[in-house]
Short mmCIF file of C-alpha atoms in Angstrom, two decimals:
data_model
loop_
_atom_site.label_atom_id
_atom_site.label_comp_id
_atom_site.label_asym_id
_atom_site.label_seq_id
_atom_site.Cartn_x
_atom_site.Cartn_y
_atom_site.Cartn_z
CA MET A 24 0.00 0.00 0.00
CA ALA A 25 1.34 3.43 -0.95
CA PRO A 26 2.22 5.78 1.91
CA GLU A 27 -0.46 8.31 2.76
CA ALA A 28 0.06 11.69 1.12
CA VAL A 29 0.33 14.84 3.19
CA THR A 30 0.41 18.48 2.10
CA LEU A 31 2.30 21.23 3.89
CA GLN A 32 1.56 24.89 3.25
CA HIS A 33 4.96 26.54 3.38
CA PRO A 34 4.82 30.32 3.90
CA ALA A 35 7.52 31.04 1.30
CA ILE A 36 7.51 28.05 -1.05
CA GLY A 37 3.78 27.33 -1.16
CA SER A 38 2.10 23.94 -1.29
CA ILE A 39 4.48 21.00 -0.79
CA LYS A 40 3.15 17.48 -1.22
CA GLY A 41 4.96 14.87 0.85
CA LYS A 42 4.05 11.56 2.44
CA LEU A 43 3.74 9.97 5.84
CA PHE A 44 6.62 7.75 6.91
CA SER A 45 4.81 6.80 10.11
CA PRO A 46 1.84 8.14 12.07
CA THR A 47 4.07 10.82 13.61
CA VAL A 48 6.66 11.56 10.90
CA GLU A 49 6.31 13.21 7.50
CA GLU A 50 8.91 13.24 4.74
CA TYR A 51 9.41 15.67 1.89
CA LEU A 52 11.82 14.38 -0.74
CA GLY A 53 13.81 15.81 -3.62
CA ILE A 54 13.30 19.51 -2.87
CA ARG A 55 15.63 21.62 -4.99
CA TYR A 56 17.74 23.94 -2.87
CA ALA A 57 19.94 25.40 -5.63
CA THR A 58 20.09 25.70 -9.40
CA LEU A 59 23.00 25.25 -11.81
CA SER A 60 23.61 27.00 -15.12
CA ASP A 61 26.03 24.25 -16.15
CA ARG A 62 27.70 21.21 -14.58
CA PHE A 63 30.77 23.06 -13.27
CA ALA A 64 29.14 26.36 -12.33
CA ARG A 65 28.57 27.58 -8.80
CA GLY A 66 25.08 26.88 -7.58
CA LYS A 67 22.56 29.64 -6.90
CA LEU A 68 20.04 29.42 -4.09
CA ALA A 69 16.66 28.38 -5.48
CA GLU A 70 14.30 31.36 -5.36
CA THR A 71 11.18 30.22 -7.18
CA TYR A 72 9.08 27.06 -7.03
CA PRO A 73 6.00 25.81 -8.88
CA SER A 74 2.63 26.52 -7.29
CA SER A 75 2.62 22.96 -5.99
CA VAL A 76 5.88 21.12 -5.23
CA ASP A 77 5.76 17.33 -5.53
CA ALA A 78 8.10 16.06 -2.81
CA THR A 79 6.93 12.44 -2.74
CA SER A 80 10.01 10.93 -4.39
CA HIS A 81 13.76 11.45 -4.35
CA GLY A 82 15.37 13.78 -6.82
CA PRO A 83 18.17 12.79 -9.20
CA LEU A 84 21.52 11.99 -7.61
CA PRO A 85 24.72 13.83 -8.50
CA ILE A 86 26.68 12.05 -11.23
CA ALA A 87 28.56 9.04 -9.85
CA ASN A 88 28.95 5.30 -10.34
CA PRO A 89 25.39 3.87 -10.40
CA GLN A 90 26.59 0.91 -8.29
CA ASN A 91 27.86 3.08 -5.44
CA CYS A 92 24.96 2.45 -3.06
CA ASP A 93 25.44 -1.30 -3.30
CA LEU A 94 29.22 -0.96 -2.99
CA GLU A 95 28.86 1.05 0.19
CA GLN A 96 26.50 -1.52 1.64
CA LEU A 97 29.15 -4.14 0.92
CA LEU A 98 31.53 -2.00 2.95
CA LEU A 99 29.05 -1.96 5.84
CA GLN A 100 28.61 -5.73 5.29
CA HIS A 101 24.81 -5.62 5.25
CA THR A 102 22.38 -4.68 2.50
CA LEU A 103 19.12 -2.75 2.51
CA PRO A 104 16.69 -2.75 -0.43
CA HIS A 105 16.42 0.32 -2.62
CA ALA A 106 14.88 1.38 -5.90
CA ALA A 107 16.89 2.27 -8.99
CA TYR A 108 18.30 5.80 -8.92
CA THR A 109 18.38 8.49 -11.57
CA PHE A 110 21.29 10.89 -12.02
CA SER A 111 21.72 14.43 -13.30
CA ASP A 112 24.49 16.96 -13.66
CA LEU A 113 22.14 19.96 -13.40
CA ASP A 114 19.14 18.87 -11.31
CA CYS A 115 21.01 17.12 -8.51
CA LEU A 116 21.12 19.79 -5.79
CA THR A 117 18.22 18.49 -3.76
CA LEU A 118 17.52 17.77 -0.12
CA ASN A 119 15.12 15.64 1.90
CA VAL A 120 13.23 16.86 4.96
CA SER A 121 11.94 14.57 7.70
CA ALA A 122 9.69 16.32 10.21
CA PRO A 123 7.28 15.45 13.01
CA ASN A 124 3.66 15.78 11.94
CA ALA A 125 1.57 18.89 12.54
CA SER A 126 0.13 17.53 15.77
CA VAL A 127 3.57 16.90 17.28
CA ARG A 128 4.83 20.27 16.07
CA GLY A 129 1.80 21.96 17.61
CA LYS A 130 2.23 20.25 20.96
CA ALA A 131 5.88 21.31 21.08
CA GLY A 132 4.73 24.91 21.11
CA LYS A 133 8.04 26.17 19.72
CA PRO A 134 10.28 25.73 16.69
CA LEU A 135 12.14 22.42 16.77
CA PRO A 136 15.92 21.95 16.68
CA VAL A 137 17.27 20.83 13.32
CA LEU A 138 19.82 18.19 12.31
CA VAL A 139 21.34 18.61 8.85
CA TYR A 140 23.05 15.45 7.60
CA VAL A 141 26.06 15.68 5.27
CA HIS A 142 27.01 12.26 3.96
CA GLY A 143 30.45 10.75 3.61
CA GLY A 144 32.03 8.91 0.71
CA GLY A 145 35.40 10.54 0.13
CA TYR A 146 33.87 13.19 -2.16
CA VAL A 147 33.32 10.53 -4.84
CA THR A 148 30.32 8.58 -3.56
CA GLY A 149 27.43 8.81 -1.12
CA SER A 150 23.92 10.25 -1.04
CA ALA A 151 21.30 11.40 1.43
CA ASN A 152 18.84 9.35 -0.65
CA TRP A 153 20.34 5.95 0.18
CA PRO A 154 18.40 3.78 2.64
CA GLN A 155 21.31 3.41 5.06
CA TRP A 156 21.30 7.18 5.62
CA GLU A 157 17.58 7.96 5.72
CA LEU A 158 16.65 10.21 8.64
CA ASN A 159 13.03 9.24 9.29
CA ARG A 160 13.73 6.71 12.00
CA LEU A 161 15.92 9.10 13.96
CA VAL A 162 13.14 11.70 13.83
CA GLU A 163 10.64 9.04 14.89
CA LEU A 164 12.87 8.15 17.85
CA SER A 165 13.06 11.82 18.80
CA VAL A 166 9.26 12.00 18.88
CA GLN A 167 9.06 8.86 21.00
CA GLU A 168 11.55 10.38 23.44
CA GLY A 169 9.54 13.58 23.74
CA GLU A 170 12.32 15.66 22.18
CA PRO A 171 11.19 16.05 18.55
CA ILE A 172 13.65 17.32 15.95
CA VAL A 173 13.51 18.11 12.23
CA ALA A 174 16.14 16.43 10.02
CA VAL A 175 17.45 17.39 6.58
CA GLY A 176 19.70 15.37 4.26
CA ILE A 177 21.69 17.28 1.63
CA ASN A 178 22.98 15.97 -1.70
CA TYR A 179 26.03 17.71 -3.15
CA ARG A 180 28.18 17.29 -6.25
CA LEU A 181 30.90 14.64 -6.20
CA GLY A 182 33.99 13.57 -8.10
CA PRO A 183 35.02 15.73 -11.07
CA PHE A 184 31.79 17.74 -10.98
CA GLY A 185 32.25 18.65 -7.33
CA PHE A 186 36.01 18.62 -6.77
CA MET A 187 37.98 18.83 -10.03
CA THR A 188 39.83 22.06 -10.68
CA SER A 189 42.76 23.36 -12.71
CA GLU A 190 44.27 26.62 -13.85
CA VAL A 191 42.47 26.12 -17.15
CA MET A 192 39.08 25.78 -15.45
CA ARG A 193 39.69 28.71 -13.12
CA GLN A 194 40.66 30.94 -16.06
CA ALA A 195 37.37 29.94 -17.66
CA GLY A 196 35.54 31.13 -14.53
CA TYR A 197 35.00 27.81 -12.75
CA LYS A 198 35.92 27.90 -9.07
CA PRO A 199 37.27 25.01 -6.97
CA ASN A 200 35.37 23.18 -4.24
CA ASN A 201 31.92 23.09 -5.85
CA GLY A 202 30.81 20.27 -3.56
CA LEU A 203 31.68 22.23 -0.43
CA ASP A 204 29.96 25.32 -1.80
CA ASP A 205 26.89 23.16 -2.50
CA GLN A 206 26.86 22.17 1.16
CA LYS A 207 27.03 25.83 2.15
CA LEU A 208 24.07 26.64 -0.09
CA GLY A 209 22.16 23.77 1.49
CA PHE A 210 22.64 25.28 4.93
CA GLN A 211 21.64 28.71 3.65
CA TRP A 212 18.44 27.17 2.26
CA VAL A 213 17.74 25.49 5.60
CA ARG A 214 18.24 28.75 7.49
CA LYS A 215 15.84 30.47 5.09
CA HIS A 216 13.10 27.84 4.83
CA ILE A 217 13.20 25.31 7.68
CA ALA A 218 10.81 27.33 9.87
CA GLY A 219 8.08 26.40 7.40
CA PHE A 220 8.61 22.74 8.37
CA GLY A 221 8.51 23.52 12.09
CA GLY A 222 12.28 23.86 12.49
CA ASP A 223 14.31 26.48 14.30
CA PRO A 224 16.77 28.20 11.92
CA ASN A 225 18.80 29.31 14.92
CA ALA A 226 19.32 25.78 16.25
CA LEU A 227 21.11 23.93 13.44
CA THR A 228 23.40 20.96 13.97
CA PHE A 229 25.78 19.96 11.19
CA PHE A 230 25.84 16.15 11.39
CA GLY A 231 28.63 14.91 9.17
CA CYS A 232 29.97 11.40 8.78
CA SER A 233 33.35 10.41 7.36
CA ILE A 234 34.30 13.07 4.78
CA GLY A 235 31.05 14.80 5.75
CA ALA A 236 32.48 15.25 9.25
CA ALA A 237 35.70 16.64 7.80
CA SER A 238 33.58 19.02 5.70
CA GLY A 239 32.03 20.42 8.84
CA PHE A 240 35.45 21.52 10.03
CA VAL A 241 36.20 23.06 6.63
CA HIS A 242 33.11 25.25 7.04
CA LEU A 243 34.46 26.35 10.42
CA GLN A 244 37.19 28.16 8.48
CA SER A 245 34.52 30.66 7.45
CA PRO A 246 33.41 33.64 9.53
CA GLU A 247 29.85 33.02 8.27
CA PRO A 248 27.88 31.09 10.91
CA LEU A 249 26.27 28.29 8.92
CA PHE A 250 25.26 26.19 11.94
CA ASN A 251 25.27 26.26 15.73
CA ARG A 252 26.58 22.82 16.65
CA LEU A 253 28.78 20.24 14.95
CA ALA A 254 28.49 16.48 15.28
CA ALA A 255 31.50 15.03 13.45
CA TRP A 256 31.43 11.24 13.38
CA GLY A 257 34.05 8.98 11.82
CA GLY A 258 35.84 11.85 10.12
CA SER A 259 38.89 13.90 10.97
CA GLY A 260 38.72 17.56 11.85
CA LEU A 261 42.35 17.58 10.76
CA MET A 262 41.79 16.36 7.22
CA GLN A 263 44.43 18.17 5.22
CA PRO A 264 43.16 20.09 2.19
CA LEU A 265 45.59 20.08 -0.71
CA PRO A 266 47.29 22.93 -2.58
CA LEU A 267 45.79 23.84 -5.93
CA GLY A 268 48.91 22.69 -7.75
CA VAL A 269 48.15 19.07 -6.90
CA ALA A 270 44.80 19.40 -8.68
CA GLU A 271 46.58 19.74 -12.02
CA VAL A 272 47.53 16.06 -11.82
CA GLY A 273 43.92 14.99 -11.42
CA TYR A 274 42.75 17.30 -14.18
CA GLY A 275 45.30 15.77 -16.52
CA MET A 276 44.18 12.26 -15.62
CA VAL A 277 40.53 13.10 -16.32
CA THR A 278 41.13 14.90 -19.61
CA LYS A 279 43.33 12.04 -20.80
CA ALA A 280 40.68 9.45 -19.93
CA LEU A 281 38.15 11.50 -21.90
CA GLY A 282 40.50 11.81 -24.89
CA LEU A 283 40.86 15.57 -24.51
CA ASP A 284 44.56 15.81 -23.66
CA SER A 285 45.58 16.93 -27.16
CA LEU A 286 43.08 19.80 -27.30
CA SER A 287 43.77 23.43 -26.48
CA PRO A 288 42.78 24.58 -22.98
CA GLU A 289 39.76 26.43 -24.33
CA GLU A 290 38.57 23.39 -26.28
CA GLN A 291 39.11 21.14 -23.27
CA VAL A 292 36.71 23.20 -21.18
CA LYS A 293 34.12 23.24 -23.97
CA GLU A 294 34.30 19.46 -24.28
CA LEU A 295 34.14 18.93 -20.51
CA LEU A 296 30.82 20.78 -20.60
CA ARG A 297 29.55 18.99 -23.71
CA ILE A 298 30.36 15.31 -23.14
CA PRO A 299 27.19 13.37 -22.18
CA THR A 300 27.12 12.59 -18.48
CA ASP A 301 26.89 8.82 -18.94
CA GLU A 302 29.99 8.83 -21.13
CA PHE A 303 31.80 11.20 -18.78
CA GLU A 304 31.11 9.01 -15.74
CA ALA A 305 31.91 5.71 -17.46
CA LYS A 306 35.25 6.90 -18.85
CA THR A 307 36.41 8.48 -15.58
CA ARG A 308 35.01 5.90 -13.13
CA ASP A 309 38.34 4.14 -12.67
CA VAL A 310 40.45 7.29 -12.76
CA HIS A 311 41.80 7.69 -9.24
CA ALA A 312 42.27 11.42 -9.41
CA PRO A 313 42.58 13.35 -6.14
CA TYR A 314 39.13 14.75 -5.42
CA MET A 315 39.69 16.71 -2.26
CA ALA A 316 39.12 20.05 -0.59
CA TRP A 317 41.51 22.55 -2.16
CA VAL A 318 43.13 25.52 -0.44
CA ASP A 319 41.63 28.22 -2.64
CA GLY A 320 41.48 31.21 -0.27
CA ASP A 321 37.71 31.31 -0.67
CA VAL A 322 36.07 28.18 0.73
CA VAL A 323 39.26 26.74 2.21
CA HIS A 324 41.82 29.07 3.75
CA THR A 325 44.30 26.93 5.65
CA VAL A 326 45.50 23.42 6.47
CA PRO A 327 44.55 22.54 10.07
CA THR A 328 47.03 20.58 12.18
CA PHE A 329 47.32 19.30 15.72
CA SER A 330 49.62 22.23 16.45
CA SER A 331 47.27 24.81 14.92
CA ILE A 332 44.46 23.93 17.36
CA ALA A 333 46.67 23.21 20.38
CA THR A 334 46.00 26.58 22.04
CA LEU A 335 42.91 28.78 22.16
CA ASP A 336 44.52 31.59 20.15
CA ARG A 337 45.66 29.18 17.44
CA LEU A 338 42.24 27.53 17.33
CA LYS A 339 40.46 30.84 16.74
CA LYS A 340 42.91 31.76 13.99
CA THR A 341 42.69 28.38 12.25
CA LEU A 342 38.95 27.88 12.70
CA PRO A 343 37.12 31.20 13.12
CA GLY A 344 33.93 29.17 13.39
CA SER A 345 35.05 28.03 16.82
CA GLU A 346 33.62 31.37 17.92
CA TRP A 347 30.13 30.69 16.53
CA CYS A 348 29.91 26.88 16.89
CA ASP A 349 29.10 26.46 20.56
CA ARG A 350 29.48 22.69 20.93
CA VAL A 351 30.93 19.67 19.14
CA SER A 352 30.33 15.92 19.29
CA MET A 353 33.28 13.83 18.13
CA VAL A 354 32.93 10.08 17.53
CA SER A 355 35.56 7.69 16.19
CA CYS A 356 35.30 3.97 15.52
CA ALA A 357 37.83 1.48 16.84
CA GLN A 358 38.62 0.49 13.24
CA ASP A 359 37.98 3.59 11.14
CA GLY A 360 41.31 3.11 9.39
CA MET A 361 40.15 0.04 7.49
CA ILE A 362 38.49 2.39 5.00
CA PHE A 363 41.90 3.31 3.56
CA LEU A 364 42.67 -0.33 2.75
CA ILE A 365 39.57 -0.36 0.54
CA THR A 366 39.98 3.10 -0.99
CA ALA A 367 43.38 4.80 -1.30
CA LEU A 368 45.41 1.63 -0.65
CA GLY A 369 43.08 -0.81 -2.38
CA GLY A 370 45.17 -1.27 -5.49
CA ARG A 371 48.59 -1.33 -3.84
CA THR A 372 50.69 -4.49 -4.21
CA ASP A 373 53.80 -3.38 -2.30
CA ASP A 374 54.58 -4.25 1.31
CA LEU A 375 52.45 -1.67 3.12
CA ALA A 376 54.06 -2.33 6.49
CA ALA A 377 57.49 -1.61 5.04
CA ALA A 378 56.10 1.47 3.30
CA LEU A 379 54.65 2.77 6.57
CA LYS A 380 57.99 2.19 8.33
CA ARG A 381 59.69 4.35 5.69
CA CYS A 382 57.05 7.05 6.08
CA ILE A 383 57.37 7.13 9.87
CA THR A 384 61.17 7.15 9.67
CA THR A 385 61.09 10.04 7.20
CA THR A 386 58.56 12.24 8.95
CA LEU A 387 60.03 11.63 12.42
CA SER A 388 63.61 12.42 11.41
CA GLY A 389 63.67 15.00 14.20
CA HIS A 390 62.41 12.46 16.75
CA ALA A 391 64.38 9.37 15.71
CA ASP A 392 64.17 7.86 19.19
CA LEU A 393 60.40 7.42 18.76
CA VAL A 394 60.61 5.43 15.52
CA PRO A 395 61.45 1.97 16.97
CA LYS A 396 58.83 2.43 19.67
CA LEU A 397 56.13 3.09 17.09
CA ILE A 398 57.29 0.25 14.85
CA SER A 399 57.03 -2.06 17.84
CA LEU A 400 53.66 -0.69 19.01
CA TYR A 401 52.07 -1.34 15.63
CA GLY A 402 53.88 -4.60 14.96
CA LEU A 403 55.29 -3.42 11.65
CA ASP A 404 58.32 -5.73 11.88
CA ALA A 405 56.32 -8.63 13.29
CA ALA A 406 53.63 -8.53 10.59
CA SER A 407 54.43 -11.53 8.39
CA THR A 408 51.21 -12.12 6.43
CA PRO A 409 49.20 -9.76 4.19
CA GLU A 410 46.38 -9.85 6.74
CA GLU A 411 48.71 -8.85 9.59
CA ARG A 412 50.25 -6.07 7.53
CA SER A 413 46.82 -4.75 6.55
CA LEU A 414 45.67 -4.75 10.16
CA ALA A 415 48.81 -2.88 11.24
CA ILE A 416 48.16 -0.20 8.62
CA ALA A 417 44.50 0.06 9.62
CA ASN A 418 45.42 0.38 13.29
CA PHE A 419 47.94 3.16 12.70
CA SER A 420 45.57 5.04 10.39
CA THR A 421 42.76 4.69 12.92
CA ASP A 422 44.80 5.99 15.81
CA ILE A 423 46.42 8.97 14.10
CA GLY A 424 43.95 9.93 11.38
CA PHE A 425 40.75 9.44 13.36
CA SER A 426 41.03 8.78 17.10
CA GLN A 427 43.78 11.24 18.04
CA ALA A 428 42.29 13.85 15.70
CA ALA A 429 38.91 13.48 17.41
CA ILE A 430 40.50 13.74 20.85
CA ALA A 431 42.43 16.87 19.86
CA SER A 432 39.37 18.54 18.32
CA ALA A 433 37.15 17.86 21.33
CA ALA A 434 39.87 19.05 23.70
CA ALA A 435 40.28 22.26 21.69
CA TRP A 436 36.59 23.13 22.13
CA SER A 437 36.70 22.25 25.79
CA ARG A 438 39.75 24.48 26.32
CA GLY A 439 37.91 27.32 24.63
CA GLY A 440 35.14 27.29 27.21
CA LYS A 441 32.75 25.60 24.78
CA LYS A 442 31.25 22.15 25.25
CA ALA A 443 32.44 18.91 23.68
CA VAL A 444 31.32 15.30 23.75
CA LEU A 445 34.02 12.75 22.93
CA SER A 446 32.82 9.23 22.15
CA HIS A 447 34.40 6.00 20.95
CA PHE A 448 32.42 3.37 19.06
CA THR A 449 33.77 -0.10 19.85
CA ALA A 450 30.79 -2.39 19.12
CA PRO A 451 32.00 -5.11 16.71
CA ASN A 452 30.50 -5.36 13.25
CA PRO A 453 28.02 -8.25 13.56
CA TRP A 454 27.64 -9.06 9.88
CA GLU A 455 29.49 -11.56 7.70
CA GLY A 456 32.45 -10.14 5.83
CA PRO A 457 36.18 -9.54 6.11
CA TRP A 458 35.77 -7.04 8.95
CA LYS A 459 33.27 -8.91 11.08
CA GLY A 460 34.23 -8.48 14.72
CA HIS A 461 35.76 -5.01 14.22
CA ALA A 462 34.06 -1.64 14.84
CA THR A 463 34.30 -0.54 11.23
CA HIS A 464 34.21 2.81 9.47
CA GLY A 465 30.66 4.07 9.00
CA GLN A 466 29.18 1.65 11.49
CA ASP A 467 28.63 4.41 14.05
CA ALA A 468 26.44 6.34 11.59
CA ALA A 469 24.64 3.17 10.52
CA PHE A 470 23.76 2.48 14.16
CA VAL A 471 22.71 5.99 15.16
CA LEU A 472 20.27 6.47 12.27
CA GLN A 473 18.39 3.31 13.32
CA ASN A 474 18.05 1.91 9.78
CA PHE A 475 19.66 -1.46 10.62
CA ASN A 476 17.91 -2.12 13.94
CA GLU A 477 16.10 -5.23 12.69
CA HIS A 478 19.46 -6.72 11.74
CA LEU A 479 21.14 -6.24 15.15
CA GLY A 480 21.17 -8.43 18.22
CA PRO A 481 19.31 -7.12 21.28
CA GLY A 482 22.38 -5.62 22.96
CA GLN A 483 23.62 -3.81 19.87
CA ARG A 484 20.12 -2.55 19.11
CA LYS A 485 20.06 -1.01 22.58
CA VAL A 486 23.40 0.65 21.80
CA ALA A 487 21.97 2.04 18.55
CA GLU A 488 18.94 3.43 20.35
CA ARG A 489 21.11 4.95 23.07
CA MET A 490 23.29 6.60 20.45
CA GLY A 491 20.20 7.95 18.74
CA ARG A 492 18.82 9.40 21.95
CA GLU A 493 22.13 11.01 22.83
CA LEU A 494 22.49 12.54 19.36
CA VAL A 495 18.95 13.92 19.65
CA ASP A 496 19.82 15.41 23.05
CA PHE A 497 22.91 17.03 21.51
CA VAL A 498 20.86 18.47 18.64
CA ALA A 499 18.28 19.74 21.13
CA GLY A 500 20.94 21.62 23.08
CA LYS A 501 20.45 19.69 26.29
CA GLU A 502 22.88 20.39 29.09
CA GLY A 503 23.08 17.04 30.88
CA LEU A 504 25.38 15.36 28.38
CA PRO A 505 28.73 13.75 29.32
CA TRP A 506 30.83 16.78 28.46
CA LEU A 507 34.54 16.11 28.09
CA GLY A 508 35.59 18.74 30.61
CA GLY A 509 39.17 19.65 31.34
CA VAL A 510 42.21 17.64 32.29
CA GLU A 511 41.92 18.89 35.84
CA GLU A 512 38.50 17.22 36.03
CA GLY A 513 39.85 13.92 34.77
CA GLY A 514 37.83 14.22 31.57
CA ARG A 515 34.70 12.26 30.68
CA GLU A 516 34.35 10.18 27.55
CA VAL A 517 31.73 7.78 26.20
CA VAL A 518 32.59 4.25 25.09
CA TYR A 519 29.82 2.57 23.08
CA TYR A 520 29.86 -1.22 23.20
CA ALA A 521 27.73 -4.35 23.08
CA ALA A 522 28.81 -7.84 22.07
CA VAL A 523 27.44 -9.22 18.81
CA ASP A 524 25.25 -11.77 20.59
CA GLY A 525 24.92 -9.90 23.87
CA GLY A 526 21.63 -8.91 25.35
CA GLU A 527 22.67 -5.69 27.04
CA ASP A 528 24.10 -2.30 26.19
CA GLU A 529 27.51 -2.27 27.88
CA SER A 530 28.33 1.33 26.97
CA ALA A 531 29.75 3.53 29.69
CA VAL A 532 30.74 7.07 30.54
CA VAL A 533 34.28 6.85 31.92
CA SER A 534 37.22 9.07 32.76
CA SER A 535 39.69 9.85 30.01
CA ALA A 536 42.23 7.67 31.79
CA GLU A 537 39.84 4.72 31.81
CA ALA A 538 38.89 5.33 28.19
CA ALA A 539 42.58 5.15 27.27
CA GLY A 540 42.76 1.81 29.05
CA ARG A 541 39.72 0.46 27.23
CA LEU A 542 40.87 1.51 23.78
CA GLU A 543 43.51 -0.72 22.28
CA ARG A 544 46.90 1.02 21.86
CA ARG A 545 45.74 4.48 22.97
CA ARG A 546 47.55 4.48 26.31
CA GLU A 547 50.75 3.17 24.74
CA LEU A 548 50.58 5.67 21.86
CA GLU A 549 49.99 8.59 24.19
CA GLY A 550 52.92 7.39 26.28
CA VAL A 551 55.18 7.52 23.23
CA VAL A 552 53.90 10.84 21.90
CA GLY A 553 53.78 12.51 25.31
CA GLY A 554 51.10 14.99 24.31
CA ARG A 555 53.34 16.70 21.75
CA ALA A 556 51.24 18.17 18.96
CA GLU A 557 54.25 18.51 16.67
CA VAL A 558 54.88 14.75 16.89
CA LEU A 559 51.26 13.99 16.03
CA ASP A 560 51.59 16.35 13.06
CA ARG A 561 54.56 14.37 11.79
CA LEU A 562 52.62 11.12 12.24
CA MET A 563 49.69 12.61 10.32
CA ASP A 564 52.21 13.44 7.59
CA ALA A 565 53.21 9.77 7.61
CA VAL A 566 49.59 8.77 7.01
CA GLY A 567 49.41 11.22 4.12
CA MET A 568 52.66 9.93 2.61
CA LEU A 569 51.44 6.36 2.80
CA LEU A 570 48.07 7.11 1.21
CA SER A 571 49.60 9.15 -1.62
CA GLY A 572 52.27 6.57 -2.37
CA ARG A 573 55.13 9.01 -1.81
#
């Protein structure tokens, strides 16, 4: 039976036809938030709408591999059914709104806090339309808990359409970082229109996962207050944007794959705009060009480091948004680093453990005494099988690229007199696959959005529901959360855990010292590093060297 239709009279947009997800939750799908004059142009905030907007089905996805949803579900190691998707280069800037029904909104008696979800996927894949990232169940949970929220999922351009740039393109008037600018436009649309769905435009939480989390920190480089709170899960606040010069390599790879490398610069740009999208995507699908945030002086101004957020003055200079973002929630998974073995390192055939040793030795040339300690801690000499070497790489990448970055970011907010929640997801992946038994990248987001609850054991389902409630409380601006606090208070951190077949949620709020004891390798790593931000910066450089193959 088709879901029941519902119509919302929006004061600015007009009549919007959506549908009921459940008796208490409505969804409005595929609403255009920005328009594009061509596939590489900057978006413009949508100003006009038809007299009646049909928001009963998803809009077209940004151009990407049509198999990406299924590939990501393979990464999570569990599938969810979905319909076939359509794609567009021009009509892809859409968002989905999930809101409590009119009765719930009326009983609240005030505008509701808003969560805006920015998906991950390394800037090459992902969508707010995919079933694993739907927001309805989280909104439904918020209603059940008596703390209703509105949730919005934004789609933004990916791959070459969102993150390719070159001197040739810039001379033709095409700016870098389209995908990040799309996200910004999405937040501007939400600020302008969310009140019509019952939301509070002055209570916005940026909820980003993986590269979406890293994107949230990029937006903190702007003095423009796009949101009020940041929940950054499974993504590093210290992701390092790249200099524009590196983008030339990717541009050359793409134009060569499209057969444009012999054309003049002017003709290249014309052809990039003309080539049919299906042909463009198919010919560049296996081109591993660097699609990243670029330091352009407009969207991205600087490269954040452990050192650049180590003091309050440095934090404010590096991330001006630390002044207008009043609280952060940082979550890392015990095995976030496995994602690099599937993505950046997936095609490598060399000895990765030996490569990492070289990277550590090179970047720590000024701290040579630490090198053997780190090699021993991560078992780089002892790893004798491909599986052992892969696990060593994943562990190092997890600790430096995700866990320590999350700890440093949360501590920076706490030092600044703001509030921070620092959480660690350690519940093992329960589903069959190569990473069963590990708390894998993306699993935290899969749990918190409640879309896999029927496929979890009773204990892990309780963990998922707890995570959902605590995220809702964060979005709602509640005060009774387990704030990190300062070192003098011993710190407070959350460790999420339940055994695969367990019946109970074994999560706990513990001191930072106890959290370090519960998390494999953290205490030993912190003993080696000794709290020195400059050492962590060199280790982050080692991760970057390894991933880039330098």
